DNA sequence: AAAAAGATTAATAAAAGATTAATTGAATTA
DNA sequence: TAATTCAATTAATCTTTTATTAATCTTTTT
């Protein structure tokens, strides 16, 4: 998750359940705001910006679906989930039709609630997902390695790598400066650790060394009888 | 929703439930593919590109969680939901921890399933934004490509493109300078990734290369065993 | 110094790709 | 309805690429 706590607003009139959920969610490092009714809720929405709203359908002063509608009008981007005892099918359908991200039926397990919240927040948070995505471009010294196009560039010069070369280099950059045993490399890339594949691996090591010899800070060092260490940085 | 039906792959070994869900989802204008086991599933994933996977946890040949792991490795962007009779809490938590978008317990109401699917697809849908960006006219080096008239012009000379030629060229200009895998091109344009369509693709590559050979700055490069890169600019 | 492991270069065979030609099949027209 | 046309697919052939294997040389280890 990000460096900042995610802000959640819980709209729940029941004192016991409200307290329980608030505390549990706080324990799971969310910043929690608990509104006990619709009026409080709107006030809080005025004063803060939230990442998620959890809405009870049955509220003393306003119907949850109407409140959801109001929330959408005021904050179209705020995702919300319904949490309710009314598990009537029409309600579930109505919940989604007004734009709910999820609809959970009481009694809900707190742990499950937390993983559901985390799951949907991580998907909604584009900044996080982009960071976490498998990187396509790696800097290797003065080289640039594009794992998708399978190219290695150095000062405008572009080398096209073959599948195996690219696989091997990717393995190395993701395991840089640590021993990569023959066995690990072979089972991971060749799928099988035997004499001939090991010979093949050696050929590809030579290829990569040749490609990378423009930058002296990068080295593929052999550890006798064990494997290789890809040194960089 | 977009102009095209969303493609869903359902992995379910139970014949009755599988049939029921398939039919119901088809009725709700999804394009449905039903895999009865893990092996079938992987084959289908090779041959098509999907918008969503629905996974039973209990499969005859492979554990659903392991299959999910495999799916993530092969298709990191494909969202999946679990649909299962095992409503054990640990399973739910495990489901989300491996990256599920939702975890539904049997017996599930079909109507609810559909609204949940629609809700999450609408939130995940990025293709629409990309589709919307398609322009009518593209400059390709000294050429001008009109996607509506399906023409390619060079110094007053006009080449009339066929449907396939135009589709393929459009795919390339909207994905220029990045690897377009055989699979992506074939599933996107031909709808199916198999041996014969790949042969067909090769023929069209030859066509486009011939049309575009007046401008040396444009190249359709092959990446052995992976696909093509349309280089321009 | 001998043996094993590793590095390098070269040879080879299988697979993939490119190109041209033939065939199919649907749409259009006589 | 038969003939024509044109695009897409399939087939046949040739070319290129690539992973592997082999051969040879160099380095390490005992």
XYZ file of C-alpha atoms (C1' of nucleotides) in Angstrom:
526
model
C 0.000 0.000 0.000
C 0.967 3.605 -0.277
C 2.883 5.540 2.335
C -0.280 7.282 3.533
C -3.156 5.628 5.245
C -6.277 5.229 3.179
C -9.208 7.239 4.456
C -12.463 5.397 4.898
C -15.798 6.815 5.929
C -18.143 4.365 7.608
C -21.813 5.270 7.723
C -23.456 3.049 10.316
C -26.094 3.856 12.919
C -25.724 0.743 15.023
C -23.411 1.670 17.897
C -22.038 -1.802 18.552
C -21.305 -2.748 14.957
C -20.050 0.751 14.195
C -17.589 0.651 17.056
C -16.435 -2.865 16.222
C -15.802 -2.138 12.574
C -14.141 1.213 13.237
C -11.697 -0.302 15.651
C -10.974 -3.275 13.466
C -10.337 -1.162 10.410
C -8.131 1.227 12.367
C -6.142 -1.775 13.551
C -5.594 -2.586 9.901
C -4.065 0.817 9.323
C -6.929 2.589 7.710
C -7.784 6.115 8.776
C -11.361 5.770 9.848
C -14.190 8.269 10.130
C -17.459 7.031 11.572
C -20.662 8.839 10.692
C -23.694 7.760 12.682
C -26.260 9.168 10.298
C -26.754 10.793 6.928
C -26.355 14.358 8.164
C -23.041 13.585 9.871
C -21.927 11.793 6.770
C -22.497 14.762 4.476
C -20.730 17.040 6.930
C -17.686 14.768 7.004
C -17.651 14.470 3.229
C -17.538 18.267 3.138
C -14.537 18.457 5.412
C -12.458 15.536 4.173
C -11.619 13.614 1.065
C -11.997 9.878 1.296
C -10.763 6.856 -0.594
C -13.774 4.709 0.196
C -17.229 4.860 1.762
C -18.901 1.967 3.567
C -22.628 2.476 3.737
C -25.306 0.853 5.809
C -28.553 0.677 3.861
C -30.762 1.204 6.909
C -30.135 4.594 8.444
C -32.334 6.552 10.872
C -32.643 9.749 8.883
C -32.147 8.699 5.281
C -32.350 5.662 3.051
C -28.906 4.308 2.166
C -29.621 4.197 -1.543
C -30.636 7.860 -1.580
C -27.536 8.732 0.380
C -25.450 6.843 -2.163
C -27.064 8.908 -4.883
C -26.167 12.095 -3.047
C -22.616 10.930 -2.550
C -22.283 10.193 -6.274
C -23.490 13.677 -7.117
C -21.100 15.359 -4.720
C -18.123 13.043 -5.182
C -18.470 11.085 -8.409
C -15.126 9.397 -7.963
C -15.601 8.130 -4.430
C -16.150 4.388 -4.510
C -18.587 2.959 -2.016
C -19.704 -0.428 -0.800
C -22.920 -1.414 0.892
C -22.874 -3.290 4.151
C -26.265 -4.427 5.231
C -28.555 -6.896 6.891
C -31.036 -6.622 4.053
C -29.863 -9.394 1.823
C -32.931 -9.317 -0.386
C -31.968 -9.959 -3.956
C -33.615 -6.776 -5.222
C -31.520 -4.795 -2.772
C -28.287 -6.342 -3.989
C -29.214 -5.585 -7.580
C -30.276 -2.070 -6.648
C -27.026 -1.585 -4.761
C -24.954 -2.363 -7.824
C -27.242 -0.423 -10.111
C -26.619 2.786 -8.175
C -22.904 2.123 -8.606
C -21.722 0.191 -5.589
C -18.353 -1.482 -5.868
C -19.411 -4.281 -3.561
C -22.430 -5.345 -1.554
C -21.811 -7.309 1.618
C -24.354 -9.065 3.747
C -24.274 -9.043 7.539
C -22.959 -10.723 9.505
C -19.716 -10.028 7.758
C -16.412 -11.363 8.870
C -14.094 -8.458 9.681
C -11.074 -10.156 8.173
C -12.920 -10.746 4.933
C -14.073 -7.144 4.904
C -10.484 -5.970 5.226
C -9.155 -8.121 2.371
C -12.044 -7.044 0.147
C -11.334 -3.397 0.921
C -7.625 -3.801 0.336
C -8.231 -5.668 -2.886
C -10.490 -3.039 -4.369
C -8.420 -0.104 -3.167
C -5.319 -1.589 -4.746
C -7.150 -1.965 -8.043
C -8.545 1.541 -7.919
C -5.242 3.086 -6.981
C -3.579 3.594 -10.323
C -0.395 4.970 -8.847
C 0.241 1.759 -6.968
C -0.692 -0.582 -9.767
C 1.611 1.185 -12.175
C 4.518 0.955 -9.775
C 3.906 -2.703 -9.170
C 3.565 -3.656 -12.789
C 6.227 -5.840 -14.234
C 8.832 -3.435 -15.409
C 9.459 -3.303 -19.099
C 12.579 -1.166 -19.012
C 15.616 -1.679 -16.837
C 18.722 0.453 -16.646
C 21.849 -1.663 -16.735
C 24.771 0.690 -16.305
C 24.702 2.844 -19.407
C 22.559 0.319 -21.193
C 18.807 0.238 -21.379
C 17.134 -3.145 -21.437
C 13.612 -3.366 -22.833
C 12.142 -6.673 -21.757
C 9.117 -6.371 -24.031
C 10.848 -5.450 -27.265
C 13.803 -7.612 -26.274
C 16.324 -4.907 -27.015
C 19.457 -3.669 -25.364
C 20.399 -0.084 -26.179
C 23.626 1.788 -25.684
C 24.014 5.335 -27.030
C 21.363 5.033 -29.716
C 22.785 1.674 -30.731
C 20.178 -1.032 -30.471
C 20.925 -4.715 -30.123
C 18.111 -7.137 -30.784
C 18.161 -9.975 -28.305
C 16.872 -13.446 -28.951
C 14.278 -15.045 -26.660
C 16.817 -16.936 -24.627
C 19.190 -13.999 -24.351
C 16.364 -11.815 -23.175
C 15.084 -14.393 -20.694
C 18.525 -14.845 -19.241
C 19.241 -11.145 -18.974
C 15.894 -10.593 -17.320
C 16.694 -13.302 -14.816
C 19.979 -11.574 -14.055
C 18.625 -8.059 -13.612
C 15.971 -9.345 -11.249
C 18.618 -11.250 -9.288
C 21.500 -8.806 -9.565
C 24.490 -9.080 -7.242
C 23.419 -12.408 -5.849
C 24.533 -15.873 -6.762
C 22.380 -17.428 -9.441
C 23.106 -21.130 -9.368
C 23.228 -23.172 -12.533
C 20.363 -25.174 -11.200
C 18.141 -22.174 -10.541
C 18.821 -20.612 -13.911
C 18.374 -23.846 -15.808
C 15.230 -24.965 -14.070
C 13.777 -21.496 -14.322
C 14.545 -20.787 -17.983
C 15.304 -24.109 -19.645
C 12.921 -26.035 -17.427
C 15.484 -28.739 -16.944
C 18.899 -28.969 -15.356
C 21.190 -31.275 -17.308
C 24.621 -31.418 -18.865
C 23.655 -30.160 -22.308
C 21.510 -27.291 -21.114
C 24.389 -26.192 -18.936
C 26.590 -26.099 -22.020
C 23.940 -24.049 -23.738
C 23.806 -21.664 -20.804
C 27.540 -21.082 -21.182
C 27.067 -20.049 -24.769
C 24.482 -17.494 -23.774
C 26.682 -16.165 -20.997
C 29.270 -15.447 -23.680
C 26.663 -13.670 -25.773
C 25.567 -11.411 -22.921
C 29.138 -10.623 -21.942
C 29.879 -9.549 -25.474
C 26.800 -7.326 -25.629
C 27.549 -5.733 -22.271
C 31.285 -5.162 -22.664
C 30.944 -1.436 -23.400
C 30.341 -0.739 -19.725
C 33.101 -2.002 -17.469
C 30.943 -1.667 -14.362
C 28.803 -4.583 -15.475
C 30.195 -8.039 -15.004
C 28.919 -11.563 -15.184
C 31.181 -13.379 -12.775
C 31.472 -17.108 -12.537
C 31.468 -18.864 -9.181
C 33.219 -22.089 -9.836
C 30.927 -25.073 -9.740
C 28.029 -23.036 -8.437
C 26.776 -20.491 -10.910
C 27.021 -16.808 -11.838
C 26.733 -13.421 -10.223
C 25.465 -10.537 -12.322
C 27.268 -7.514 -10.915
C 26.045 -4.013 -11.533
C 25.528 -0.645 -9.741
C -20.151 -1.003 -22.721
C -18.064 -1.168 -25.819
C -19.273 -2.175 -29.214
C -17.878 -5.677 -28.734
C -19.069 -8.312 -26.352
C -16.875 -8.882 -23.360
C -15.137 -12.214 -23.419
C -15.362 -14.347 -20.315
C -13.693 -17.671 -19.667
C -15.474 -19.882 -17.166
C -13.459 -22.674 -15.589
C -15.917 -25.106 -14.024
C -15.881 -28.890 -13.974
C -19.468 -29.403 -12.868
C -21.491 -30.018 -16.027
C -24.818 -28.777 -14.711
C -23.574 -25.574 -13.128
C -21.207 -24.939 -16.019
C -23.990 -25.231 -18.558
C -26.352 -23.118 -16.497
C -23.890 -20.307 -15.991
C -22.649 -20.376 -19.582
C -26.136 -20.036 -20.966
C -27.135 -17.372 -18.494
C -24.074 -15.283 -19.182
C -24.496 -15.665 -22.931
C -28.074 -14.431 -22.542
C -26.626 -11.366 -20.895
C -24.540 -10.632 -23.967
C -21.216 -11.930 -22.833
C -19.121 -14.010 -25.160
C -18.584 -17.114 -23.124
C -15.938 -19.821 -23.257
C -16.347 -22.757 -20.935
C -13.255 -24.728 -19.906
C -13.990 -27.925 -18.018
C -10.520 -28.319 -16.540
C -7.184 -26.636 -16.078
C -5.619 -28.016 -19.250
C -8.493 -26.795 -21.428
C -8.308 -23.471 -19.667
C -4.638 -22.903 -20.497
C -5.261 -23.906 -24.104
C -8.114 -21.419 -24.415
C -6.057 -18.674 -22.812
C -3.453 -19.257 -25.496
C -5.947 -18.992 -28.299
C -8.008 -16.062 -27.093
C -7.753 -12.920 -25.060
C -10.301 -12.496 -22.330
C -11.693 -9.686 -20.237
C -12.455 -11.825 -17.224
C -11.919 -15.316 -15.821
C -14.346 -17.057 -13.490
C -12.633 -19.843 -11.613
C -13.956 -22.760 -9.651
C -11.602 -23.601 -6.785
C -12.228 -27.329 -6.999
C -11.088 -28.697 -10.335
C -10.336 -32.269 -11.326
C -6.795 -31.792 -12.597
C -5.487 -28.741 -10.752
C -6.118 -26.718 -7.641
C -7.912 -23.479 -8.499
C -5.460 -21.379 -6.527
C -2.499 -22.827 -8.413
C -4.300 -22.233 -11.668
C -4.887 -18.626 -10.647
C -1.168 -18.309 -10.026
C -0.436 -19.635 -13.489
C -2.958 -17.270 -15.030
C -1.333 -14.323 -13.287
C 2.065 -15.287 -14.644
C 0.826 -15.719 -18.191
C -1.690 -12.885 -18.250
C -0.934 -10.394 -15.501
C -3.733 -8.084 -16.591
C -6.563 -10.612 -16.718
C -8.872 -10.101 -13.722
C -10.408 -13.190 -12.208
C -13.036 -14.062 -9.640
C -13.469 -17.226 -7.640
C -16.762 -19.030 -7.600
C -16.840 -21.880 -5.169
C -18.660 -24.080 -2.729
C -15.778 -23.845 -0.304
C -16.821 -20.887 1.763
C -14.210 -21.493 4.405
C -12.853 -18.225 5.658
C -9.257 -19.173 4.958
C -10.192 -19.890 1.351
C -11.790 -16.498 0.924
C -8.725 -14.813 2.364
C -6.446 -16.941 0.214
C -8.517 -16.117 -2.843
C -8.040 -12.413 -2.358
C -4.403 -12.800 -1.416
C -3.617 -14.390 -4.776
C -5.268 -11.426 -6.450
C -8.912 -12.288 -6.987
C -11.206 -9.401 -7.787
C -14.121 -11.093 -6.086
C -14.884 -14.334 -4.263
C -18.411 -15.685 -4.521
C -19.927 -18.532 -2.584
C -22.205 -21.107 -4.127
C -25.094 -21.239 -4.519
C -24.840 -17.954 -6.314
C -27.765 -16.141 -7.799
C -27.182 -15.710 -11.540
C -28.635 -12.241 -11.596
C -26.334 -11.157 -8.823
C -23.387 -12.704 -10.620
C -24.195 -10.711 -13.736
C -24.466 -7.361 -11.960
C -21.243 -8.038 -10.082
C -19.484 -8.859 -13.342
C -20.862 -5.807 -15.111
C -19.939 -3.605 -12.189
C -16.350 -4.713 -12.087
C -15.867 -4.786 -15.852
C -17.115 -1.232 -16.116
C -14.612 -0.173 -13.501
C -11.750 -2.063 -15.086
C -12.529 -1.149 -18.651
C -9.630 0.679 -20.207
C -10.214 -0.566 -23.721
C -12.981 1.968 -24.277
C -10.607 4.836 -23.709
C -8.189 3.359 -26.202
C -10.897 2.611 -28.753
C -12.083 6.178 -28.522
C -8.681 7.464 -29.439
C -8.770 5.959 -32.929
C -8.370 8.732 -35.415
C -9.487 8.847 -39.005
C -6.203 9.917 -40.491
C -2.743 8.921 -39.450
C 0.556 10.134 -40.824
C 2.908 7.242 -41.389
C 6.188 8.716 -42.526
C 5.392 10.303 -45.865
C 2.262 8.223 -46.183
C -1.212 9.151 -45.108
C -3.431 6.399 -43.783
C -7.168 6.940 -43.841
C -8.772 4.376 -41.549
C -12.287 5.124 -42.746
C -11.722 5.035 -46.489
C -9.116 2.334 -45.991
C -6.612 4.096 -48.177
C -2.895 4.654 -48.006
C -1.604 7.681 -49.928
C 1.882 8.612 -50.985
C 2.471 11.680 -53.204
C -1.001 11.755 -54.747
C -0.792 8.009 -55.304
C -3.587 6.189 -53.545
C -3.533 2.535 -52.570
C -6.827 0.916 -51.673
C -6.443 -1.411 -48.738
C -8.556 -4.460 -48.056
C -10.315 -4.911 -44.733
C -7.649 -7.082 -43.206
C -4.826 -4.908 -44.451
C -6.508 -1.878 -42.973
C -7.254 -3.585 -39.663
C -3.703 -4.746 -39.349
C -2.209 -1.389 -40.243
C -4.519 0.285 -37.772
C -3.402 -2.105 -35.086
C 0.191 -1.246 -35.861
C -0.162 2.535 -35.894
C -1.944 2.407 -32.556
C 0.807 0.202 -31.152
C 3.831 1.641 -32.897
C 7.338 0.901 -31.681
C 6.257 -1.750 -29.230
C 6.182 -5.469 -29.619
C 2.869 -6.729 -30.929
C 2.783 -10.433 -30.182
C 1.304 -12.863 -32.649
C -1.258 -13.764 -30.042
C -2.381 -10.202 -29.433
C -2.667 -9.413 -33.118
C -4.458 -12.644 -33.918
C -6.893 -12.604 -31.032
C -7.586 -8.952 -31.604
C -8.104 -9.029 -35.369
C -8.740 -12.640 -36.318
C -10.432 -13.502 -33.012
C -8.439 -16.677 -32.688
C -4.810 -17.600 -32.351
C -3.987 -20.716 -34.350
C -1.537 -22.056 -36.892
C -3.462 -21.094 -40.013
C -4.330 -17.589 -38.917
C -0.674 -17.062 -38.151
C 0.148 -18.063 -41.705
C -2.460 -15.628 -42.923
C -0.951 -12.883 -40.793
C 2.383 -13.472 -42.473
C 0.845 -12.907 -45.866
C -0.580 -9.582 -44.760
C 2.729 -8.544 -43.275
C 4.211 -9.021 -46.725
C 1.435 -6.900 -48.232
C 1.978 -4.024 -45.824
C 5.729 -4.143 -46.256
C 5.316 -3.869 -50.003
C 2.938 -0.918 -49.693
C 5.198 0.886 -47.255
C 8.537 0.315 -48.951
C 8.723 3.827 -50.439
C 9.677 5.232 -47.066
C 12.760 3.633 -45.576
C 12.038 5.054 -42.127
C 9.079 2.704 -41.737
C 9.796 -0.884 -40.883
C 7.861 -3.896 -39.773
C 10.420 -5.857 -37.827
C 10.001 -9.429 -36.757
C 10.907 -10.559 -33.259
C 11.500 -14.236 -33.674
C 8.887 -16.372 -32.005
C 7.165 -13.386 -30.415
C 5.658 -11.033 -32.959
C 6.300 -7.783 -34.800
C 7.340 -4.249 -34.057
C 6.001 -1.505 -36.302
C 8.759 1.072 -36.335
C 8.159 4.641 -37.344
C 9.076 8.222 -36.362
C 50.630 -31.436 -13.593
C 46.246 -33.633 -14.327
C 41.442 -33.232 -14.245
C 37.457 -30.678 -14.206
C 34.990 -26.643 -15.280
C 34.381 -22.679 -17.990
C 34.901 -19.684 -22.235
C 34.765 -19.082 -26.945
C 34.050 -19.939 -31.727
C 32.075 -22.609 -35.193
C 28.888 -26.078 -37.265
C 24.301 -27.955 -37.657
C 19.556 -28.966 -37.820
C 15.021 -27.575 -36.757
C 11.804 -24.125 -36.552
C 9.987 -19.795 -37.924
C 9.380 -16.326 -41.291
C 8.952 -14.379 -46.105
C 7.261 -14.619 -50.486
C 4.681 -16.075 -54.362
C 1.116 -18.853 -56.154
C -3.162 -21.581 -55.908
C -7.598 -22.275 -53.915
C -11.768 -21.208 -51.673
C -15.896 -18.795 -50.843
C -18.818 -15.020 -50.604
C -20.703 -11.064 -52.885
C -22.018 -9.008 -57.162
C -23.544 -8.872 -61.768
C -25.077 -10.545 -66.112
C -28.832 -19.162 -61.732
C -24.468 -19.215 -63.733
C -20.464 -16.340 -64.348
C -17.361 -12.978 -62.554
C -14.695 -10.708 -59.214
C -12.104 -9.956 -55.293
C -10.451 -10.718 -50.728
C -8.909 -14.117 -47.477
C -7.090 -18.378 -46.643
C -4.237 -22.233 -47.603
C -0.331 -24.333 -49.948
C 4.256 -24.670 -51.653
C 8.807 -23.095 -51.702
C 12.621 -20.599 -50.370
C 15.256 -17.886 -46.765
C 16.568 -16.629 -42.236
C 17.037 -17.178 -37.455
C 18.087 -19.539 -33.395
C 19.074 -23.029 -29.838
C 21.806 -26.643 -29.485
C 25.787 -29.472 -30.068
C 30.548 -29.994 -31.073
C 35.305 -28.741 -31.077
C 38.932 -26.249 -29.154
C 41.188 -23.363 -26.060
C 41.701 -21.250 -21.233
C 41.225 -21.092 -16.408
C 40.639 -23.049 -11.951
C 41.189 -26.543 -8.436
C 43.371 -30.204 -6.090
